[in-house]
Amino acid sequence: MIKIVFFAALREQLDCAEMSLASEGVKNINDIKLKLSDNSEQWQQVFSNASLLSAVNHDMVDGEHPVKPGDEVAFFPPVTGG
Amino acid sequence: MGNQDSSTSSQSAEISIQTADYSLADEVALLEQGNLTDGAVVTFTGRVRNNNNGNTVTTLTLEHYPGMTEKSLAKIILQARERWNIGRVKVIHRVGELNIGDQIVFVGVTSKHRQDAFAANEFIMDYLKVKAPFWKKERIISEGQSAESWLDAKDSDTDKAELWS
């Protein structure tokens, strides 16, 4: 399984903070986005946003980054701290 | 505030993510205490403004990604150490609900001479703005109505950080 977490506006739009995804057929971040987009029109809309950021095990990564079982994957909007 | 909330704070020597306020005087004292090699101490404090994009702001709520926040800040501090000859570093970022005038963020850097500490401090803030996973939600008064909304990231912050690369 892959643990997936969502933050800020994204968490509110999806009404989901955390979920698990079966790792079968999932090689990278883009695969996860495609799988999650199947959930509903709302999820599809959220994951088609090009400004969406992703992280694997607390490091910011791009869509091609590989994902393996046990990883923690995060999706979130551009950051606004400071 | 000023109360300690251990459930939402995490501590390391250089990085602290906390709900509680901090004392600028205490932080400067920690940077200086027993530090006889550094002549320069540069500090930055970020505070909550009462205005943003022409709206009146009433409160600000900060969310972060525990674990990744500390990791990204540690990486930023390491990058600063690779570029400049600096001594002590401290980064504090508050999370949770903040009011107008509250301190949000502190960056303190020491160095032998001022140039390194000035540059490293600005670098750390510029990178924190675009790399560290924090998100601000503001409550504003717009056309007499109170409304909440997540802040959009600013291109100017990305442009500023890119100047260092």
JSON list of C-alpha atoms in Angstrom, two decimals:
[
{"chain": "A", "resi": 1, "resn": "MET", "atom": "CA", "xyz": [0.00, 0.00, 0.00]},
{"chain": "A", "resi": 2, "resn": "ILE", "atom": "CA", "xyz": [0.96, 3.61, -0.52]},
{"chain": "A", "resi": 3, "resn": "LYS", "atom": "CA", "xyz": [0.00, 6.24, 2.04]},
{"chain": "A", "resi": 4, "resn": "ILE", "atom": "CA", "xyz": [-1.30, 9.45, 0.47]},
{"chain": "A", "resi": 5, "resn": "VAL", "atom": "CA", "xyz": [-1.78, 12.74, 2.34]},
{"chain": "A", "resi": 6, "resn": "PHE", "atom": "CA", "xyz": [-3.34, 16.01, 1.22]},
{"chain": "A", "resi": 7, "resn": "PHE", "atom": "CA", "xyz": [-2.90, 19.51, 2.57]},
{"chain": "A", "resi": 8, "resn": "ALA", "atom": "CA", "xyz": [-4.49, 22.96, 2.72]},
{"chain": "A", "resi": 9, "resn": "ALA", "atom": "CA", "xyz": [-6.93, 23.93, -0.06]},
{"chain": "A", "resi": 10, "resn": "LEU", "atom": "CA", "xyz": [-6.45, 20.53, -1.68]},
{"chain": "A", "resi": 11, "resn": "ARG", "atom": "CA", "xyz": [-7.50, 18.69, 1.49]},
{"chain": "A", "resi": 12, "resn": "GLU", "atom": "CA", "xyz": [-10.63, 20.83, 1.67]},
{"chain": "A", "resi": 13, "resn": "GLN", "atom": "CA", "xyz": [-11.51, 20.43, -2.01]},
{"chain": "A", "resi": 14, "resn": "LEU", "atom": "CA", "xyz": [-11.22, 16.64, -1.74]},
{"chain": "A", "resi": 15, "resn": "ASP", "atom": "CA", "xyz": [-12.62, 16.49, 1.80]},
{"chain": "A", "resi": 16, "resn": "CYS", "atom": "CA", "xyz": [-9.83, 14.01, 2.51]},
{"chain": "A", "resi": 17, "resn": "ALA", "atom": "CA", "xyz": [-6.67, 14.35, 4.62]},
{"chain": "A", "resi": 18, "resn": "GLU", "atom": "CA", "xyz": [-5.24, 10.87, 4.27]},
{"chain": "A", "resi": 19, "resn": "MET", "atom": "CA", "xyz": [-5.87, 7.64, 2.36]},
{"chain": "A", "resi": 20, "resn": "SER", "atom": "CA", "xyz": [-4.25, 4.38, 1.29]},
{"chain": "A", "resi": 21, "resn": "LEU", "atom": "CA", "xyz": [-3.84, 3.28, -2.30]},
{"chain": "A", "resi": 22, "resn": "ALA", "atom": "CA", "xyz": [-3.05, -0.23, -3.57]},
{"chain": "A", "resi": 23, "resn": "SER", "atom": "CA", "xyz": [0.39, -0.10, -5.16]},
{"chain": "A", "resi": 24, "resn": "GLU", "atom": "CA", "xyz": [-0.44, -2.48, -8.04]},
{"chain": "A", "resi": 25, "resn": "GLY", "atom": "CA", "xyz": [0.14, -0.77, -11.37]},
{"chain": "A", "resi": 26, "resn": "VAL", "atom": "CA", "xyz": [1.56, 2.34, -9.72]},
{"chain": "A", "resi": 27, "resn": "LYS", "atom": "CA", "xyz": [5.08, 3.20, -10.83]},
{"chain": "A", "resi": 28, "resn": "ASN", "atom": "CA", "xyz": [5.26, 6.95, -10.35]},
{"chain": "A", "resi": 29, "resn": "ILE", "atom": "CA", "xyz": [3.46, 10.08, -9.19]},
{"chain": "A", "resi": 30, "resn": "ASN", "atom": "CA", "xyz": [1.66, 10.54, -12.51]},
{"chain": "A", "resi": 31, "resn": "ASP", "atom": "CA", "xyz": [0.18, 7.03, -12.16]},
{"chain": "A", "resi": 32, "resn": "ILE", "atom": "CA", "xyz": [-1.24, 7.98, -8.76]},
{"chain": "A", "resi": 33, "resn": "LYS", "atom": "CA", "xyz": [-2.74, 11.19, -10.16]},
{"chain": "A", "resi": 34, "resn": "LEU", "atom": "CA", "xyz": [-4.42, 9.19, -12.94]},
{"chain": "A", "resi": 35, "resn": "LYS", "atom": "CA", "xyz": [-5.81, 6.61, -10.49]},
{"chain": "A", "resi": 36, "resn": "LEU", "atom": "CA", "xyz": [-7.15, 9.26, -8.11]},
{"chain": "A", "resi": 37, "resn": "SER", "atom": "CA", "xyz": [-8.69, 11.22, -10.99]},
{"chain": "A", "resi": 38, "resn": "ASP", "atom": "CA", "xyz": [-11.04, 8.25, -11.52]},
{"chain": "A", "resi": 39, "resn": "ASN", "atom": "CA", "xyz": [-12.66, 8.86, -8.11]},
{"chain": "A", "resi": 40, "resn": "SER", "atom": "CA", "xyz": [-14.99, 11.62, -9.30]},
{"chain": "A", "resi": 41, "resn": "GLU", "atom": "CA", "xyz": [-15.25, 14.72, -11.44]},
{"chain": "A", "resi": 42, "resn": "GLN", "atom": "CA", "xyz": [-14.11, 16.79, -8.46]},
{"chain": "A", "resi": 43, "resn": "TRP", "atom": "CA", "xyz": [-10.93, 14.68, -8.01]},
{"chain": "A", "resi": 44, "resn": "GLN", "atom": "CA", "xyz": [-10.30, 14.73, -11.74]},
{"chain": "A", "resi": 45, "resn": "GLN", "atom": "CA", "xyz": [-10.48, 18.53, -11.70]},
{"chain": "A", "resi": 46, "resn": "VAL", "atom": "CA", "xyz": [-8.13, 18.82, -8.72]},
{"chain": "A", "resi": 47, "resn": "PHE", "atom": "CA", "xyz": [-5.50, 16.53, -10.23]},
{"chain": "A", "resi": 48, "resn": "SER", "atom": "CA", "xyz": [-5.56, 18.23, -13.64]},
{"chain": "A", "resi": 49, "resn": "ASN", "atom": "CA", "xyz": [-4.27, 21.45, -12.00]},
{"chain": "A", "resi": 50, "resn": "ALA", "atom": "CA", "xyz": [-0.73, 21.96, -13.29]},
{"chain": "A", "resi": 51, "resn": "SER", "atom": "CA", "xyz": [0.38, 23.96, -10.24]},
{"chain": "A", "resi": 52, "resn": "LEU", "atom": "CA", "xyz": [-0.25, 21.00, -7.90]},
{"chain": "A", "resi": 53, "resn": "LEU", "atom": "CA", "xyz": [2.93, 19.98, -6.02]},
{"chain": "A", "resi": 54, "resn": "SER", "atom": "CA", "xyz": [3.90, 16.50, -4.89]},
{"chain": "A", "resi": 55, "resn": "ALA", "atom": "CA", "xyz": [6.32, 14.94, -2.42]},
{"chain": "A", "resi": 56, "resn": "VAL", "atom": "CA", "xyz": [7.57, 11.42, -1.74]},
{"chain": "A", "resi": 57, "resn": "ASN", "atom": "CA", "xyz": [8.84, 10.67, 1.75]},
{"chain": "A", "resi": 58, "resn": "HIS", "atom": "CA", "xyz": [9.04, 14.40, 2.57]},
{"chain": "A", "resi": 59, "resn": "ASP", "atom": "CA", "xyz": [11.01, 15.40, -0.54]},
{"chain": "A", "resi": 60, "resn": "MET", "atom": "CA", "xyz": [9.46, 17.52, -3.30]},
{"chain": "A", "resi": 61, "resn": "VAL", "atom": "CA", "xyz": [9.39, 15.52, -6.56]},
{"chain": "A", "resi": 62, "resn": "ASP", "atom": "CA", "xyz": [8.02, 15.74, -10.11]},
{"chain": "A", "resi": 63, "resn": "GLY", "atom": "CA", "xyz": [5.49, 13.48, -11.85]},
{"chain": "A", "resi": 64, "resn": "GLU", "atom": "CA", "xyz": [8.07, 11.03, -13.15]},
{"chain": "A", "resi": 65, "resn": "HIS", "atom": "CA", "xyz": [9.40, 10.26, -9.68]},
{"chain": "A", "resi": 66, "resn": "PRO", "atom": "CA", "xyz": [9.09, 6.54, -8.84]},
{"chain": "A", "resi": 67, "resn": "VAL", "atom": "CA", "xyz": [6.81, 5.36, -6.03]},
{"chain": "A", "resi": 68, "resn": "LYS", "atom": "CA", "xyz": [7.04, 2.04, -4.20]},
{"chain": "A", "resi": 69, "resn": "PRO", "atom": "CA", "xyz": [4.94, 0.25, -1.55]},
{"chain": "A", "resi": 70, "resn": "GLY", "atom": "CA", "xyz": [5.35, 1.83, 1.89]},
{"chain": "A", "resi": 71, "resn": "ASP", "atom": "CA", "xyz": [6.10, 5.31, 0.54]},
{"chain": "A", "resi": 72, "resn": "GLU", "atom": "CA", "xyz": [4.34, 8.37, 1.88]},
{"chain": "A", "resi": 73, "resn": "VAL", "atom": "CA", "xyz": [3.12, 10.49, -1.01]},
{"chain": "A", "resi": 74, "resn": "ALA", "atom": "CA", "xyz": [1.79, 14.02, -0.51]},
{"chain": "A", "resi": 75, "resn": "PHE", "atom": "CA", "xyz": [-0.13, 16.38, -2.79]},
{"chain": "A", "resi": 76, "resn": "PHE", "atom": "CA", "xyz": [-0.53, 20.07, -2.00]},
{"chain": "A", "resi": 77, "resn": "PRO", "atom": "CA", "xyz": [-0.91, 23.54, -3.52]},
{"chain": "A", "resi": 78, "resn": "PRO", "atom": "CA", "xyz": [2.06, 25.91, -3.98]},
{"chain": "A", "resi": 79, "resn": "VAL", "atom": "CA", "xyz": [3.39, 26.86, -0.55]},
{"chain": "A", "resi": 80, "resn": "THR", "atom": "CA", "xyz": [2.68, 30.22, 1.11]},
{"chain": "A", "resi": 81, "resn": "GLY", "atom": "CA", "xyz": [4.64, 30.31, 4.37]},
{"chain": "A", "resi": 82, "resn": "GLY", "atom": "CA", "xyz": [6.96, 32.93, 5.81]},
{"chain": "B", "resi": 1, "resn": "MET", "atom": "CA", "xyz": [-0.07, 33.01, 23.81]},
{"chain": "B", "resi": 2, "resn": "GLY", "atom": "CA", "xyz": [3.32, 32.09, 25.19]},
{"chain": "B", "resi": 3, "resn": "ASN", "atom": "CA", "xyz": [2.04, 28.74, 26.42]},
{"chain": "B", "resi": 4, "resn": "GLN", "atom": "CA", "xyz": [3.92, 25.60, 25.47]},
{"chain": "B", "resi": 5, "resn": "ASP", "atom": "CA", "xyz": [1.98, 23.15, 23.37]},
{"chain": "B", "resi": 6, "resn": "SER", "atom": "CA", "xyz": [4.16, 20.10, 22.98]},
{"chain": "B", "resi": 7, "resn": "SER", "atom": "CA", "xyz": [1.66, 18.26, 20.79]},
{"chain": "B", "resi": 8, "resn": "THR", "atom": "CA", "xyz": [2.13, 20.70, 17.92]},
{"chain": "B", "resi": 9, "resn": "SER", "atom": "CA", "xyz": [5.73, 21.74, 18.41]},
{"chain": "B", "resi": 10, "resn": "SER", "atom": "CA", "xyz": [8.87, 19.99, 17.29]},
{"chain": "B", "resi": 11, "resn": "GLN", "atom": "CA", "xyz": [12.34, 20.96, 18.39]},
{"chain": "B", "resi": 12, "resn": "SER", "atom": "CA", "xyz": [15.82, 20.68, 17.01]},
{"chain": "B", "resi": 13, "resn": "ALA", "atom": "CA", "xyz": [18.78, 22.90, 17.71]},
{"chain": "B", "resi": 14, "resn": "GLU", "atom": "CA", "xyz": [18.22, 25.01, 14.60]},
{"chain": "B", "resi": 15, "resn": "ILE", "atom": "CA", "xyz": [14.57, 24.52, 13.65]},
{"chain": "B", "resi": 16, "resn": "SER", "atom": "CA", "xyz": [11.38, 24.96, 15.64]},
{"chain": "B", "resi": 17, "resn": "ILE", "atom": "CA", "xyz": [7.83, 24.65, 14.35]},
{"chain": "B", "resi": 18, "resn": "GLN", "atom": "CA", "xyz": [5.54, 25.80, 17.14]},
{"chain": "B", "resi": 19, "resn": "THR", "atom": "CA", "xyz": [2.14, 27.25, 17.99]},
{"chain": "B", "resi": 20, "resn": "ALA", "atom": "CA", "xyz": [3.61, 29.35, 20.81]},
{"chain": "B", "resi": 21, "resn": "ASP", "atom": "CA", "xyz": [5.08, 32.82, 20.37]},
{"chain": "B", "resi": 22, "resn": "TYR", "atom": "CA", "xyz": [8.81, 33.40, 20.75]},
{"chain": "B", "resi": 23, "resn": "SER", "atom": "CA", "xyz": [10.88, 36.11, 22.38]},
{"chain": "B", "resi": 24, "resn": "LEU", "atom": "CA", "xyz": [13.18, 37.96, 19.97]},
{"chain": "B", "resi": 25, "resn": "ALA", "atom": "CA", "xyz": [15.44, 38.94, 22.90]},
{"chain": "B", "resi": 26, "resn": "ASP", "atom": "CA", "xyz": [15.74, 35.31, 24.05]},
{"chain": "B", "resi": 27, "resn": "GLU", "atom": "CA", "xyz": [16.55, 34.12, 20.54]},
{"chain": "B", "resi": 28, "resn": "VAL", "atom": "CA", "xyz": [19.24, 36.77, 20.07]},
{"chain": "B", "resi": 29, "resn": "ALA", "atom": "CA", "xyz": [20.70, 35.82, 23.46]},
{"chain": "B", "resi": 30, "resn": "LEU", "atom": "CA", "xyz": [20.88, 32.15, 22.36]},
{"chain": "B", "resi": 31, "resn": "LEU", "atom": "CA", "xyz": [22.65, 33.13, 19.13]},
{"chain": "B", "resi": 32, "resn": "GLU", "atom": "CA", "xyz": [25.18, 35.22, 21.08]},
{"chain": "B", "resi": 33, "resn": "GLN", "atom": "CA", "xyz": [25.67, 33.21, 24.29]},
{"chain": "B", "resi": 34, "resn": "GLY", "atom": "CA", "xyz": [29.21, 31.77, 24.40]},
{"chain": "B", "resi": 35, "resn": "ASN", "atom": "CA", "xyz": [29.65, 32.68, 20.73]},
{"chain": "B", "resi": 36, "resn": "LEU", "atom": "CA", "xyz": [32.94, 34.56, 20.78]},
{"chain": "B", "resi": 37, "resn": "THR", "atom": "CA", "xyz": [33.93, 34.08, 17.15]},
{"chain": "B", "resi": 38, "resn": "ASP", "atom": "CA", "xyz": [31.05, 35.83, 15.38]},
{"chain": "B", "resi": 39, "resn": "GLY", "atom": "CA", "xyz": [30.79, 39.61, 15.19]},
{"chain": "B", "resi": 40, "resn": "ALA", "atom": "CA", "xyz": [27.59, 39.72, 13.18]},
{"chain": "B", "resi": 41, "resn": "VAL", "atom": "CA", "xyz": [24.07, 38.76, 14.26]},
{"chain": "B", "resi": 42, "resn": "VAL", "atom": "CA", "xyz": [21.33, 39.25, 11.65]},
{"chain": "B", "resi": 43, "resn": "THR", "atom": "CA", "xyz": [17.71, 38.55, 12.54]},
{"chain": "B", "resi": 44, "resn": "PHE", "atom": "CA", "xyz": [14.49, 38.68, 10.53]},
{"chain": "B", "resi": 45, "resn": "THR", "atom": "CA", "xyz": [11.00, 38.70, 12.01]},
{"chain": "B", "resi": 46, "resn": "GLY", "atom": "CA", "xyz": [7.88, 38.22, 9.88]},
{"chain": "B", "resi": 47, "resn": "ARG", "atom": "CA", "xyz": [4.57, 39.46, 11.32]},
{"chain": "B", "resi": 48, "resn": "VAL", "atom": "CA", "xyz": [0.87, 39.24, 10.43]},
{"chain": "B", "resi": 49, "resn": "ARG", "atom": "CA", "xyz": [-0.26, 42.33, 8.45]},
{"chain": "B", "resi": 50, "resn": "ASN", "atom": "CA", "xyz": [-3.77, 43.77, 8.72]},
{"chain": "B", "resi": 51, "resn": "ASN", "atom": "CA", "xyz": [-4.05, 44.05, 4.94]},
{"chain": "B", "resi": 52, "resn": "ASN", "atom": "CA", "xyz": [-3.55, 41.90, 1.84]},
{"chain": "B", "resi": 53, "resn": "ASN", "atom": "CA", "xyz": [-4.48, 42.64, -1.79]},
{"chain": "B", "resi": 54, "resn": "GLY", "atom": "CA", "xyz": [-6.59, 45.59, -0.64]},
{"chain": "B", "resi": 55, "resn": "ASN", "atom": "CA", "xyz": [-8.63, 43.56, 1.87]},
{"chain": "B", "resi": 56, "resn": "THR", "atom": "CA", "xyz": [-8.74, 43.96, 5.64]},
{"chain": "B", "resi": 57, "resn": "VAL", "atom": "CA", "xyz": [-7.28, 40.84, 7.26]},
{"chain": "B", "resi": 58, "resn": "THR", "atom": "CA", "xyz": [-8.58, 39.82, 10.69]},
{"chain": "B", "resi": 59, "resn": "THR", "atom": "CA", "xyz": [-6.78, 36.49, 11.38]},
{"chain": "B", "resi": 60, "resn": "LEU", "atom": "CA", "xyz": [-4.34, 34.15, 9.69]},
{"chain": "B", "resi": 61, "resn": "THR", "atom": "CA", "xyz": [-4.24, 30.36, 10.09]},
{"chain": "B", "resi": 62, "resn": "LEU", "atom": "CA", "xyz": [-1.06, 28.47, 9.21]},
{"chain": "B", "resi": 63, "resn": "GLU", "atom": "CA", "xyz": [-0.98, 24.80, 8.28]},
{"chain": "B", "resi": 64, "resn": "HIS", "atom": "CA", "xyz": [2.15, 22.75, 7.60]},
{"chain": "B", "resi": 65, "resn": "TYR", "atom": "CA", "xyz": [3.27, 19.24, 6.69]},
{"chain": "B", "resi": 66, "resn": "PRO", "atom": "CA", "xyz": [4.94, 17.86, 9.86]},
{"chain": "B", "resi": 67, "resn": "GLY", "atom": "CA", "xyz": [8.14, 16.02, 9.01]},
{"chain": "B", "resi": 68, "resn": "MET", "atom": "CA", "xyz": [8.56, 17.50, 5.55]},
{"chain": "B", "resi": 69, "resn": "THR", "atom": "CA", "xyz": [8.68, 21.02, 6.98]},
{"chain": "B", "resi": 70, "resn": "GLU", "atom": "CA", "xyz": [11.64, 20.20, 9.22]},
{"chain": "B", "resi": 71, "resn": "LYS", "atom": "CA", "xyz": [13.38, 18.25, 6.45]},
{"chain": "B", "resi": 72, "resn": "SER", "atom": "CA", "xyz": [13.02, 21.07, 3.91]},
{"chain": "B", "resi": 73, "resn": "LEU", "atom": "CA", "xyz": [14.21, 23.72, 6.37]},
{"chain": "B", "resi": 74, "resn": "ALA", "atom": "CA", "xyz": [17.23, 21.59, 7.34]},
{"chain": "B", "resi": 75, "resn": "LYS", "atom": "CA", "xyz": [18.10, 21.31, 3.63]},
{"chain": "B", "resi": 76, "resn": "ILE", "atom": "CA", "xyz": [17.79, 25.09, 3.17]},
{"chain": "B", "resi": 77, "resn": "ILE", "atom": "CA", "xyz": [20.07, 25.75, 6.16]},
{"chain": "B", "resi": 78, "resn": "LEU", "atom": "CA", "xyz": [22.59, 23.25, 4.79]},
{"chain": "B", "resi": 79, "resn": "GLN", "atom": "CA", "xyz": [22.56, 25.01, 1.40]},
{"chain": "B", "resi": 80, "resn": "ALA", "atom": "CA", "xyz": [23.17, 28.33, 3.17]},
{"chain": "B", "resi": 81, "resn": "ARG", "atom": "CA", "xyz": [26.13, 26.79, 5.03]},
{"chain": "B", "resi": 82, "resn": "GLU", "atom": "CA", "xyz": [27.59, 25.60, 1.74]},
{"chain": "B", "resi": 83, "resn": "ARG", "atom": "CA", "xyz": [27.39, 29.08, 0.22]},
{"chain": "B", "resi": 84, "resn": "TRP", "atom": "CA", "xyz": [28.43, 31.30, 3.12]},
{"chain": "B", "resi": 85, "resn": "ASN", "atom": "CA", "xyz": [30.71, 31.15, 6.10]},
{"chain": "B", "resi": 86, "resn": "ILE", "atom": "CA", "xyz": [28.11, 31.31, 8.85]},
{"chain": "B", "resi": 87, "resn": "GLY", "atom": "CA", "xyz": [28.05, 30.35, 12.52]},
{"chain": "B", "resi": 88, "resn": "ARG", "atom": "CA", "xyz": [24.77, 29.78, 14.33]},
{"chain": "B", "resi": 89, "resn": "VAL", "atom": "CA", "xyz": [21.39, 29.53, 12.61]},
{"chain": "B", "resi": 90, "resn": "LYS", "atom": "CA", "xyz": [17.90, 29.48, 14.08]},
{"chain": "B", "resi": 91, "resn": "VAL", "atom": "CA", "xyz": [14.61, 29.24, 12.20]},
{"chain": "B", "resi": 92, "resn": "ILE", "atom": "CA", "xyz": [11.29, 29.44, 14.04]},
{"chain": "B", "resi": 93, "resn": "HIS", "atom": "CA", "xyz": [7.97, 29.19, 12.22]},
{"chain": "B", "resi": 94, "resn": "ARG", "atom": "CA", "xyz": [4.64, 29.41, 13.99]},
{"chain": "B", "resi": 95, "resn": "VAL", "atom": "CA", "xyz": [1.56, 27.43, 12.96]},
{"chain": "B", "resi": 96, "resn": "GLY", "atom": "CA", "xyz": [-2.10, 27.55, 13.96]},
{"chain": "B", "resi": 97, "resn": "GLU", "atom": "CA", "xyz": [-4.27, 30.64, 14.30]},
{"chain": "B", "resi": 98, "resn": "LEU", "atom": "CA", "xyz": [-2.49, 34.00, 14.50]},
{"chain": "B", "resi": 99, "resn": "ASN", "atom": "CA", "xyz": [-3.75, 37.53, 15.03]},
{"chain": "B", "resi": 100, "resn": "ILE", "atom": "CA", "xyz": [-2.76, 40.84, 13.46]},
{"chain": "B", "resi": 101, "resn": "GLY", "atom": "CA", "xyz": [0.70, 41.91, 14.62]},
{"chain": "B", "resi": 102, "resn": "ASP", "atom": "CA", "xyz": [1.67, 38.41, 15.81]},
{"chain": "B", "resi": 103, "resn": "GLN", "atom": "CA", "xyz": [5.13, 37.15, 14.96]},
{"chain": "B", "resi": 104, "resn": "ILE", "atom": "CA", "xyz": [5.01, 34.36, 12.33]},
{"chain": "B", "resi": 105, "resn": "VAL", "atom": "CA", "xyz": [8.59, 33.59, 11.46]},
{"chain": "B", "resi": 106, "resn": "PHE", "atom": "CA", "xyz": [12.09, 34.18, 12.82]},
{"chain": "B", "resi": 107, "resn": "VAL", "atom": "CA", "xyz": [15.39, 33.67, 11.05]},
{"chain": "B", "resi": 108, "resn": "GLY", "atom": "CA", "xyz": [18.62, 34.39, 12.93]},
{"chain": "B", "resi": 109, "resn": "VAL", "atom": "CA", "xyz": [22.12, 33.93, 11.50]},
{"chain": "B", "resi": 110, "resn": "THR", "atom": "CA", "xyz": [25.54, 34.75, 12.93]},
{"chain": "B", "resi": 111, "resn": "SER", "atom": "CA", "xyz": [28.86, 35.10, 11.13]},
{"chain": "B", "resi": 112, "resn": "LYS", "atom": "CA", "xyz": [32.33, 36.54, 11.65]},
{"chain": "B", "resi": 113, "resn": "HIS", "atom": "CA", "xyz": [31.57, 39.49, 9.34]},
{"chain": "B", "resi": 114, "resn": "ARG", "atom": "CA", "xyz": [28.21, 40.97, 8.43]},
{"chain": "B", "resi": 115, "resn": "GLN", "atom": "CA", "xyz": [28.09, 40.12, 4.72]},
{"chain": "B", "resi": 116, "resn": "ASP", "atom": "CA", "xyz": [27.71, 36.34, 5.21]},
{"chain": "B", "resi": 117, "resn": "ALA", "atom": "CA", "xyz": [24.97, 36.67, 7.83]},
{"chain": "B", "resi": 118, "resn": "PHE", "atom": "CA", "xyz": [23.01, 39.25, 5.79]},
{"chain": "B", "resi": 119, "resn": "ALA", "atom": "CA", "xyz": [23.10, 37.14, 2.62]},
{"chain": "B", "resi": 120, "resn": "ALA", "atom": "CA", "xyz": [22.42, 33.80, 4.34]},
{"chain": "B", "resi": 121, "resn": "ASN", "atom": "CA", "xyz": [19.47, 35.24, 6.27]},
{"chain": "B", "resi": 122, "resn": "GLU", "atom": "CA", "xyz": [17.84, 36.56, 3.10]},
{"chain": "B", "resi": 123, "resn": "PHE", "atom": "CA", "xyz": [18.56, 33.30, 1.25]},
{"chain": "B", "resi": 124, "resn": "ILE", "atom": "CA", "xyz": [16.95, 31.21, 4.01]},
{"chain": "B", "resi": 125, "resn": "MET", "atom": "CA", "xyz": [13.80, 33.39, 4.00]},
{"chain": "B", "resi": 126, "resn": "ASP", "atom": "CA", "xyz": [13.57, 33.42, 0.19]},
{"chain": "B", "resi": 127, "resn": "TYR", "atom": "CA", "xyz": [13.85, 29.63, 0.00]},
{"chain": "B", "resi": 128, "resn": "LEU", "atom": "CA", "xyz": [11.52, 29.06, 2.95]},
{"chain": "B", "resi": 129, "resn": "LYS", "atom": "CA", "xyz": [8.88, 31.06, 1.04]},
{"chain": "B", "resi": 130, "resn": "VAL", "atom": "CA", "xyz": [8.93, 28.71, -1.97]},
{"chain": "B", "resi": 131, "resn": "LYS", "atom": "CA", "xyz": [10.19, 25.35, -0.63]},
{"chain": "B", "resi": 132, "resn": "ALA", "atom": "CA", "xyz": [8.90, 24.82, 2.92]},
{"chain": "B", "resi": 133, "resn": "PRO", "atom": "CA", "xyz": [5.40, 23.26, 3.11]},
{"chain": "B", "resi": 134, "resn": "PHE", "atom": "CA", "xyz": [3.42, 25.94, 4.93]},
{"chain": "B", "resi": 135, "resn": "TRP", "atom": "CA", "xyz": [0.05, 27.29, 3.81]},
{"chain": "B", "resi": 136, "resn": "LYS", "atom": "CA", "xyz": [-1.73, 30.44, 4.97]},
{"chain": "B", "resi": 137, "resn": "LYS", "atom": "CA", "xyz": [-5.47, 30.84, 5.19]},
{"chain": "B", "resi": 138, "resn": "GLU", "atom": "CA", "xyz": [-6.70, 34.36, 5.88]},
{"chain": "B", "resi": 139, "resn": "ARG", "atom": "CA", "xyz": [-9.94, 35.62, 7.27]},
{"chain": "B", "resi": 140, "resn": "ILE", "atom": "CA", "xyz": [-10.78, 38.90, 5.57]},
{"chain": "B", "resi": 141, "resn": "ILE", "atom": "CA", "xyz": [-13.52, 41.50, 5.62]},
{"chain": "B", "resi": 142, "resn": "SER", "atom": "CA", "xyz": [-14.68, 41.94, 2.03]},
{"chain": "B", "resi": 143, "resn": "GLU", "atom": "CA", "xyz": [-17.63, 44.21, 1.20]},
{"chain": "B", "resi": 144, "resn": "GLY", "atom": "CA", "xyz": [-18.64, 44.11, 4.85]},
{"chain": "B", "resi": 145, "resn": "GLN", "atom": "CA", "xyz": [-18.67, 40.29, 4.95]},
{"chain": "B", "resi": 146, "resn": "SER", "atom": "CA", "xyz": [-16.22, 38.03, 6.76]},
{"chain": "B", "resi": 147, "resn": "ALA", "atom": "CA", "xyz": [-14.75, 35.35, 4.50]},
{"chain": "B", "resi": 148, "resn": "GLU", "atom": "CA", "xyz": [-11.96, 32.75, 4.66]},
{"chain": "B", "resi": 149, "resn": "SER", "atom": "CA", "xyz": [-9.64, 31.91, 1.81]},
{"chain": "B", "resi": 150, "resn": "TRP", "atom": "CA", "xyz": [-6.30, 30.20, 1.17]},
{"chain": "B", "resi": 151, "resn": "LEU", "atom": "CA", "xyz": [-3.58, 32.52, -0.06]},
{"chain": "B", "resi": 152, "resn": "ASP", "atom": "CA", "xyz": [-2.26, 32.12, -3.59]},
{"chain": "B", "resi": 153, "resn": "ALA", "atom": "CA", "xyz": [1.49, 31.70, -4.02]},
{"chain": "B", "resi": 154, "resn": "LYS", "atom": "CA", "xyz": [3.14, 34.81, -5.48]},
{"chain": "B", "resi": 155, "resn": "ASP", "atom": "CA", "xyz": [5.23, 34.72, -8.66]},
{"chain": "B", "resi": 156, "resn": "SER", "atom": "CA", "xyz": [7.39, 37.46, -7.12]},
{"chain": "B", "resi": 157, "resn": "ASP", "atom": "CA", "xyz": [8.46, 35.01, -4.37]},
{"chain": "B", "resi": 158, "resn": "THR", "atom": "CA", "xyz": [9.46, 32.41, -6.96]},
{"chain": "B", "resi": 159, "resn": "ASP", "atom": "CA", "xyz": [11.35, 35.05, -8.96]},
{"chain": "B", "resi": 160, "resn": "LYS", "atom": "CA", "xyz": [13.16, 36.26, -5.83]},
{"chain": "B", "resi": 161, "resn": "ALA", "atom": "CA", "xyz": [14.27, 32.72, -4.87]},
{"chain": "B", "resi": 162, "resn": "GLU", "atom": "CA", "xyz": [15.49, 32.08, -8.42]},
{"chain": "B", "resi": 163, "resn": "LEU", "atom": "CA", "xyz": [17.87, 35.02, -8.16]},
{"chain": "B", "resi": 164, "resn": "TRP", "atom": "CA", "xyz": [20.03, 32.85, -5.87]},
{"chain": "B", "resi": 165, "resn": "SER", "atom": "CA", "xyz": [20.47, 30.05, -8.39]}
]
